[in-house]
Amino acid sequence: MNTHPAQQWQAACDERLLAAVRKTLADAPAGAAVGVALSAGADSAMLALHAAVAAADAGRSLHCFHIHHGLQAEADRWLAQAHDLAGLLGASCHSLRVRVDAQGLGMEAAARAARYAALASLADRAGVDHVLLAHHQDDQAETVLLRLLRGSGPLGLAAMAAVMQQGEVTYHRPWLDQPRDLILRAADRFADLSAWRPVRDPSNHDARYKRAAMRLNLAPVLDAHWPAWRRTLARHARQAGELAQWARDAAREDWLRLDPRDDDASFSLAAWRALPAARQAPVLRHWLLERGLRMPTEARLSAWLKQLREVHALGHDRQVRLRHEKHWIVVQKGRVRLISGVSDGNILKSQLE
């Protein structure tokens, strides 16, 4: 019986990390290929190792997806490192170069958007519907803090979800409850066995980036006074996730009471006004989210609520024209309506007349 290449490195694996990956793979259709986002850093490399071992045991094929952002001088070497690791693990490796346009988003957000778009493209080419991401407990705790400082609100503290659907791809984060020190110890063991070592991204230690600044300046203070802060914040994220799911379900139920029409592009103003005030904003957020739109700022949403609550009782007021991205929210004959793809106010006026 032939031994899969990944199984020769199983001694480097951590049993807790391996069990978490096995549990995640069990949720994918039997026999289906799975993917791993592989930057060639320690976290993603160890996820690839553990996923390769678990996939081999389960009779699955593994695909590694490497995104070349071109933002660092060492990016070409990282690409080679990713392919070298995949070769050691007996996995296919697919890579894609992307252009990061930071205009209007910031470099971190722009790189993230480009990365997910590229991952979806590679997964489609490889025929993979399930992709593993290497975010861990430390990442989750940092995300909770960053969202708190940005004013994301209580539901935003849910941070990263263990399972996330984007288009045709289901992303899994099997290690959100696992501390990073387990991953680093596995990386050391793997380096001793294979001589392959992970790459180091200098941006992770560049205080110009918010997450790096937190790691360098804030984390040492928290470690000194609250050594369990990462585990505590990860627990808060789980609890906020449960609350967020409840809120989404409640908003969906409220939405169905608003007499939605026109492929959910409009709803009854009177029915919306009949909702308790605390439930009016969540159902508006649900409406926009279901239409694939970004959430408005808190200040903008508050202004919308005020106008919709004060509009003419018959709900026919051509002065209510709320701009959101390339869309307008208007009130016509007792219904709140979303008009898409209209960027010019004069065009909108002609549509309303």
Short mmCIF file of C-alpha atoms in Angstrom, two decimals:
data_model
loop_
_atom_site.label_atom_id
_atom_site.label_comp_id
_atom_site.label_asym_id
_atom_site.label_seq_id
_atom_site.Cartn_x
_atom_site.Cartn_y
_atom_site.Cartn_z
CA MET A 1 0.00 0.00 0.00
CA ASN A 2 1.45 3.40 -1.02
CA THR A 3 1.88 6.04 1.67
CA HIS A 4 0.67 9.53 0.85
CA PRO A 5 3.56 12.07 0.89
CA ALA A 6 1.87 14.13 3.62
CA GLN A 7 1.77 11.23 6.07
CA GLN A 8 5.55 11.16 6.46
CA TRP A 9 5.29 14.55 8.20
CA GLN A 10 2.49 13.62 10.59
CA ALA A 11 4.90 13.58 13.53
CA ALA A 12 5.08 17.38 13.24
CA CYS A 13 1.33 17.74 13.66
CA ASP A 14 -0.40 18.85 16.83
CA GLU A 15 -3.25 16.54 17.82
CA ARG A 16 -5.58 19.39 18.81
CA LEU A 17 -4.98 21.20 15.54
CA LEU A 18 -5.38 17.99 13.56
CA ALA A 19 -8.64 17.10 15.33
CA ALA A 20 -10.06 20.54 14.53
CA VAL A 21 -9.20 20.13 10.84
CA ARG A 22 -10.66 16.60 10.73
CA LYS A 23 -13.90 17.94 12.21
CA THR A 24 -14.08 20.65 9.57
CA LEU A 25 -13.42 18.25 6.70
CA ALA A 26 -16.19 16.01 7.98
CA ASP A 27 -18.64 18.83 7.16
CA ALA A 28 -17.64 18.82 3.47
CA PRO A 29 -19.27 16.36 1.05
CA ALA A 30 -17.66 12.94 1.23
CA GLY A 31 -14.75 12.58 -1.15
CA ALA A 32 -14.85 16.20 -2.30
CA ALA A 33 -11.56 17.99 -2.84
CA VAL A 34 -10.75 20.82 -0.43
CA GLY A 35 -8.56 23.89 -0.67
CA VAL A 36 -6.25 25.79 1.66
CA ALA A 37 -5.32 29.46 1.33
CA LEU A 38 -1.53 29.28 1.52
CA SER A 39 0.54 32.43 1.98
CA ALA A 40 3.59 30.32 3.01
CA GLY A 41 3.63 31.97 6.43
CA ALA A 42 3.69 29.77 9.55
CA ASP A 43 -0.08 29.76 10.11
CA SER A 44 -1.20 28.87 6.59
CA ALA A 45 1.71 26.46 6.10
CA MET A 46 0.75 24.48 9.19
CA LEU A 47 -2.89 24.49 8.13
CA ALA A 48 -1.78 23.04 4.79
CA LEU A 49 0.23 20.37 6.62
CA HIS A 50 -2.61 19.35 8.94
CA ALA A 51 -5.16 19.51 6.11
CA ALA A 52 -2.93 17.36 3.88
CA VAL A 53 -2.64 14.68 6.58
CA ALA A 54 -6.38 14.77 7.34
CA ALA A 55 -7.32 14.78 3.64
CA ALA A 56 -5.02 11.84 2.90
CA ASP A 57 -6.59 9.84 5.73
CA ALA A 58 -10.06 10.67 4.40
CA GLY A 59 -9.24 9.92 0.77
CA ARG A 60 -9.61 13.53 -0.35
CA SER A 61 -7.38 15.55 -2.65
CA LEU A 62 -5.98 18.86 -1.41
CA HIS A 63 -5.39 22.05 -3.41
CA CYS A 64 -3.23 24.91 -2.12
CA PHE A 65 -4.09 28.43 -3.33
CA HIS A 66 -1.39 31.10 -3.20
CA ILE A 67 -2.16 34.76 -3.93
CA HIS A 68 0.77 36.86 -5.16
CA HIS A 69 -0.07 40.44 -4.10
CA GLY A 70 3.17 41.95 -5.37
CA LEU A 71 3.35 44.24 -2.35
CA GLN A 72 6.65 42.97 -0.94
CA ALA A 73 10.09 42.56 -2.49
CA GLU A 74 10.11 38.92 -1.38
CA ALA A 75 6.76 38.06 -3.01
CA ASP A 76 8.34 35.93 -5.75
CA ARG A 77 10.24 33.90 -3.15
CA TRP A 78 7.04 33.39 -1.16
CA LEU A 79 5.39 32.04 -4.31
CA ALA A 80 8.23 29.54 -4.73
CA GLN A 81 8.03 28.59 -1.04
CA ALA A 82 4.32 27.87 -1.35
CA HIS A 83 4.86 25.59 -4.33
CA ASP A 84 7.76 23.85 -2.57
CA LEU A 85 5.60 23.14 0.48
CA ALA A 86 2.74 21.81 -1.63
CA GLY A 87 5.21 19.48 -3.30
CA LEU A 88 6.37 18.13 0.06
CA LEU A 89 2.74 17.55 1.04
CA GLY A 90 1.73 15.90 -2.22
CA ALA A 91 -0.83 18.64 -2.89
CA SER A 92 -1.61 20.63 -6.01
CA CYS A 93 -0.63 24.29 -5.81
CA HIS A 94 -2.36 27.02 -7.80
CA SER A 95 -1.24 30.65 -7.75
CA LEU A 96 -2.56 33.92 -9.05
CA ARG A 97 -1.05 37.41 -9.22
CA VAL A 98 -3.36 40.25 -8.28
CA ARG A 99 -3.22 44.03 -8.41
CA VAL A 100 -4.15 45.73 -5.16
CA ASP A 101 -5.95 49.04 -5.64
CA ALA A 102 -6.05 50.77 -2.26
CA GLN A 103 -8.04 53.78 -3.47
CA GLY A 104 -10.92 54.41 -1.09
CA LEU A 105 -10.36 51.28 0.99
CA GLY A 106 -6.92 51.42 2.57
CA MET A 107 -4.16 48.95 1.85
CA GLU A 108 -5.24 46.24 4.33
CA ALA A 109 -8.87 46.22 3.19
CA ALA A 110 -7.93 46.41 -0.49
CA ALA A 111 -5.49 43.50 -0.18
CA ARG A 112 -8.15 41.46 1.61
CA ALA A 113 -10.74 42.14 -1.10
CA ALA A 114 -8.26 41.21 -3.84
CA ARG A 115 -7.28 38.05 -1.98
CA TYR A 116 -10.84 36.75 -1.63
CA ALA A 117 -11.63 37.50 -5.27
CA ALA A 118 -8.52 35.59 -6.32
CA LEU A 119 -9.27 32.68 -4.00
CA ALA A 120 -12.75 32.37 -5.50
CA SER A 121 -11.26 32.35 -8.99
CA LEU A 122 -8.69 29.67 -8.13
CA ALA A 123 -11.28 27.54 -6.34
CA ASP A 124 -13.53 27.70 -9.38
CA ARG A 125 -10.72 26.61 -11.68
CA ALA A 126 -9.81 23.70 -9.39
CA GLY A 127 -13.43 22.61 -8.88
CA VAL A 128 -13.22 23.25 -5.13
CA ASP A 129 -16.20 24.48 -3.10
CA HIS A 130 -14.64 24.37 0.40
CA VAL A 131 -11.55 26.40 1.31
CA LEU A 132 -9.78 26.44 4.68
CA LEU A 133 -8.39 29.65 6.18
CA ALA A 134 -5.69 29.72 8.88
CA HIS A 135 -7.13 32.37 11.22
CA HIS A 136 -6.63 31.35 14.85
CA GLN A 137 -7.61 32.45 18.35
CA ASP A 138 -5.04 35.25 18.43
CA ASP A 139 -6.35 36.65 15.14
CA GLN A 140 -9.90 36.49 16.42
CA ALA A 141 -9.05 38.37 19.63
CA GLU A 142 -7.26 41.09 17.65
CA THR A 143 -10.23 41.41 15.30
CA VAL A 144 -12.62 41.86 18.24
CA LEU A 145 -10.45 44.65 19.64
CA LEU A 146 -10.09 46.37 16.27
CA ARG A 147 -13.84 46.27 15.67
CA LEU A 148 -14.52 47.58 19.16
CA LEU A 149 -12.17 50.51 18.56
CA ARG A 150 -13.78 51.19 15.16
CA GLY A 151 -17.21 51.34 16.77
CA SER A 152 -18.61 48.31 14.96
CA GLY A 153 -21.33 47.80 17.57
CA PRO A 154 -22.24 44.71 19.61
CA LEU A 155 -23.08 42.53 16.61
CA GLY A 156 -19.83 43.48 14.90
CA LEU A 157 -17.94 41.95 17.82
CA ALA A 158 -18.85 38.54 16.40
CA ALA A 159 -15.69 39.17 14.34
CA MET A 160 -14.75 36.22 12.11
CA ALA A 161 -17.18 33.36 11.60
CA ALA A 162 -16.06 29.74 11.70
CA VAL A 163 -17.95 29.17 8.43
CA MET A 164 -18.53 31.86 5.82
CA GLN A 165 -20.28 31.61 2.48
CA GLN A 166 -19.16 33.91 -0.34
CA GLY A 167 -20.63 33.18 -3.73
CA GLU A 168 -20.05 29.53 -4.58
CA VAL A 169 -17.26 29.04 -2.03
CA THR A 170 -17.65 28.03 1.61
CA TYR A 171 -14.74 29.23 3.73
CA HIS A 172 -13.87 27.40 6.94
CA ARG A 173 -11.73 28.61 9.85
CA PRO A 174 -11.07 25.43 11.88
CA TRP A 175 -8.61 27.06 14.27
CA LEU A 176 -10.52 30.04 15.67
CA ASP A 177 -10.46 28.38 19.11
CA GLN A 178 -6.79 27.35 18.89
CA PRO A 179 -3.94 29.51 20.27
CA ARG A 180 -1.13 30.42 17.92
CA ASP A 181 1.61 28.94 20.11
CA LEU A 182 0.40 25.46 19.10
CA ILE A 183 0.83 26.42 15.45
CA LEU A 184 4.32 27.84 15.96
CA ARG A 185 5.50 24.75 17.82
CA ALA A 186 4.20 22.57 14.97
CA ALA A 187 6.06 24.81 12.50
CA ASP A 188 9.29 24.28 14.42
CA ARG A 189 8.82 20.51 14.42
CA PHE A 190 8.08 20.51 10.70
CA ALA A 191 11.19 22.61 10.00
CA ASP A 192 13.33 20.13 11.93
CA LEU A 193 11.91 17.22 9.93
CA SER A 194 11.77 18.76 6.45
CA ALA A 195 14.15 21.76 6.48
CA TRP A 196 11.26 23.82 5.00
CA ARG A 197 10.73 27.07 6.91
CA PRO A 198 7.85 29.54 6.66
CA VAL A 199 8.27 33.01 5.21
CA ARG A 200 8.05 36.15 7.32
CA ASP A 201 5.89 39.04 6.14
CA PRO A 202 7.51 42.33 7.27
CA SER A 203 4.11 44.06 7.28
CA ASN A 204 3.22 41.96 10.33
CA HIS A 205 5.82 44.00 12.22
CA ASP A 206 5.17 47.37 10.63
CA ALA A 207 3.39 49.67 13.09
CA ARG A 208 1.95 51.71 10.22
CA TYR A 209 -0.66 48.97 9.90
CA LYS A 210 -3.29 48.88 12.64
CA ARG A 211 -3.15 45.16 13.35
CA ALA A 212 0.65 45.20 13.53
CA ALA A 213 0.55 48.25 15.80
CA MET A 214 -1.78 46.35 18.13
CA ARG A 215 0.54 43.34 18.22
CA LEU A 216 3.62 45.45 18.85
CA ASN A 217 2.33 48.08 21.26
CA LEU A 218 -0.92 46.95 22.88
CA ALA A 219 -0.59 43.16 23.12
CA PRO A 220 2.44 43.26 25.48
CA VAL A 221 0.50 45.43 27.93
CA LEU A 222 -2.52 43.14 27.79
CA ASP A 223 -0.28 40.08 28.19
CA ALA A 224 1.23 41.56 31.33
CA HIS A 225 -2.06 42.41 33.03
CA TRP A 226 -4.64 40.08 31.43
CA PRO A 227 -2.72 37.02 30.18
CA ALA A 228 -5.92 35.23 29.10
CA TRP A 229 -7.24 38.18 27.07
CA ARG A 230 -7.08 36.37 23.73
CA ARG A 231 -9.13 33.43 24.97
CA THR A 232 -11.59 35.79 26.69
CA LEU A 233 -12.13 37.92 23.59
CA ALA A 234 -12.50 34.85 21.40
CA ARG A 235 -15.25 33.69 23.77
CA HIS A 236 -16.94 37.09 23.42
CA ALA A 237 -16.79 36.68 19.65
CA ARG A 238 -18.60 33.32 19.88
CA GLN A 239 -21.29 34.82 22.11
CA ALA A 240 -21.67 37.86 19.84
CA GLY A 241 -21.94 35.48 16.89
CA GLU A 242 -24.88 33.72 18.54
CA LEU A 243 -26.51 37.08 19.24
CA ALA A 244 -25.89 38.22 15.66
CA GLN A 245 -27.55 35.09 14.30
CA TRP A 246 -30.58 35.69 16.51
CA ALA A 247 -30.73 39.31 15.33
CA ARG A 248 -30.51 38.25 11.67
CA ASP A 249 -33.34 35.76 12.13
CA ALA A 250 -35.50 38.37 13.88
CA ALA A 251 -34.82 40.95 11.15
CA ARG A 252 -35.73 38.40 8.48
CA GLU A 253 -39.05 37.71 10.21
CA ASP A 254 -39.76 41.45 10.48
CA TRP A 255 -38.89 41.89 6.81
CA LEU A 256 -41.50 39.35 5.76
CA ARG A 257 -44.14 41.42 7.60
CA LEU A 258 -43.38 44.49 5.47
CA ASP A 259 -45.16 43.23 2.33
CA PRO A 260 -41.97 43.06 0.24
CA ARG A 261 -42.52 43.33 -3.51
CA ASP A 262 -40.66 43.92 -6.77
CA ASP A 263 -38.10 41.21 -6.04
CA ASP A 264 -37.63 42.67 -2.55
CA ALA A 265 -36.79 46.11 -3.95
CA SER A 266 -39.67 47.77 -2.08
CA PHE A 267 -41.65 47.45 1.15
CA SER A 268 -44.63 49.01 2.91
CA LEU A 269 -43.80 52.22 4.75
CA ALA A 270 -46.82 51.84 7.06
CA ALA A 271 -45.83 48.30 8.03
CA TRP A 272 -42.27 49.44 8.72
CA ARG A 273 -43.54 52.31 10.89
CA ALA A 274 -45.66 49.84 12.87
CA LEU A 275 -42.53 48.04 14.04
CA PRO A 276 -41.11 48.98 17.44
CA ALA A 277 -38.49 51.70 16.98
CA ALA A 278 -35.66 49.40 18.08
CA ARG A 279 -36.45 46.99 15.22
CA GLN A 280 -36.71 49.52 12.40
CA ALA A 281 -32.96 49.98 11.89
CA PRO A 282 -32.13 46.24 11.92
CA VAL A 283 -34.72 45.50 9.24
CA LEU A 284 -33.32 48.28 7.04
CA ARG A 285 -29.85 46.78 7.44
CA HIS A 286 -31.27 43.36 6.54
CA TRP A 287 -32.87 44.83 3.41
CA LEU A 288 -29.63 46.42 2.22
CA LEU A 289 -27.57 43.36 3.06
CA GLU A 290 -29.89 41.09 1.09
CA ARG A 291 -29.53 43.47 -1.86
CA GLY A 292 -25.76 43.09 -1.68
CA LEU A 293 -25.10 46.65 -0.49
CA ARG A 294 -22.67 47.86 2.13
CA MET A 295 -23.97 49.07 5.45
CA PRO A 296 -24.37 52.84 5.89
CA THR A 297 -22.58 54.68 8.67
CA GLU A 298 -24.43 55.08 11.94
CA ALA A 299 -24.89 58.81 11.28
CA ARG A 300 -26.34 58.20 7.82
CA LEU A 301 -28.67 55.47 9.05
CA SER A 302 -29.93 57.75 11.83
CA ALA A 303 -30.71 60.45 9.25
CA TRP A 304 -32.59 57.91 7.12
CA LEU A 305 -34.65 56.76 10.09
CA LYS A 306 -35.62 60.35 10.90
CA GLN A 307 -36.78 61.08 7.36
CA LEU A 308 -38.71 57.84 6.95
CA ARG A 309 -40.46 58.37 10.28
CA GLU A 310 -41.48 61.91 9.35
CA VAL A 311 -42.47 61.39 5.71
CA HIS A 312 -46.03 62.30 4.67
CA ALA A 313 -48.60 59.97 6.23
CA LEU A 314 -49.71 58.75 2.79
CA GLY A 315 -46.14 57.82 2.03
CA HIS A 316 -45.89 59.83 -1.18
CA ASP A 317 -43.09 62.34 -0.85
CA ARG A 318 -40.79 63.14 -3.76
CA GLN A 319 -38.41 64.99 -1.42
CA VAL A 320 -37.29 61.74 0.22
CA ARG A 321 -34.31 60.76 -1.91
CA LEU A 322 -31.69 58.99 0.13
CA ARG A 323 -28.45 58.36 -1.76
CA HIS A 324 -26.52 55.17 -1.04
CA GLU A 325 -23.58 54.26 -3.29
CA LYS A 326 -25.08 54.14 -6.83
CA HIS A 327 -28.61 53.70 -5.56
CA TRP A 328 -31.46 55.85 -4.30
CA ILE A 329 -33.98 55.07 -1.58
CA VAL A 330 -37.24 56.87 -2.33
CA VAL A 331 -40.84 56.88 -1.12
CA GLN A 332 -43.61 56.30 -3.66
CA LYS A 333 -47.29 55.71 -2.95
CA GLY A 334 -46.81 54.34 0.52
CA ARG A 335 -43.78 52.19 -0.33
CA VAL A 336 -40.07 52.58 0.33
CA ARG A 337 -38.28 51.68 -2.87
CA LEU A 338 -34.68 51.06 -3.86
CA ILE A 339 -33.82 52.33 -7.35
CA SER A 340 -30.54 50.84 -8.54
CA GLY A 341 -27.94 52.03 -11.00
CA VAL A 342 -29.06 55.68 -11.01
CA SER A 343 -26.22 58.11 -10.37
CA ASP A 344 -27.84 61.34 -11.57
CA GLY A 345 -30.50 63.11 -9.52
CA ASN A 346 -32.18 64.53 -12.63
CA ILE A 347 -32.64 61.03 -14.06
CA LEU A 348 -34.11 59.96 -10.75
CA LYS A 349 -36.55 62.88 -10.83
CA SER A 350 -37.78 61.83 -14.26
CA GLN A 351 -38.37 58.30 -13.01
CA LEU A 352 -40.48 59.59 -10.13
CA GLU A 353 -42.69 61.87 -12.22
#
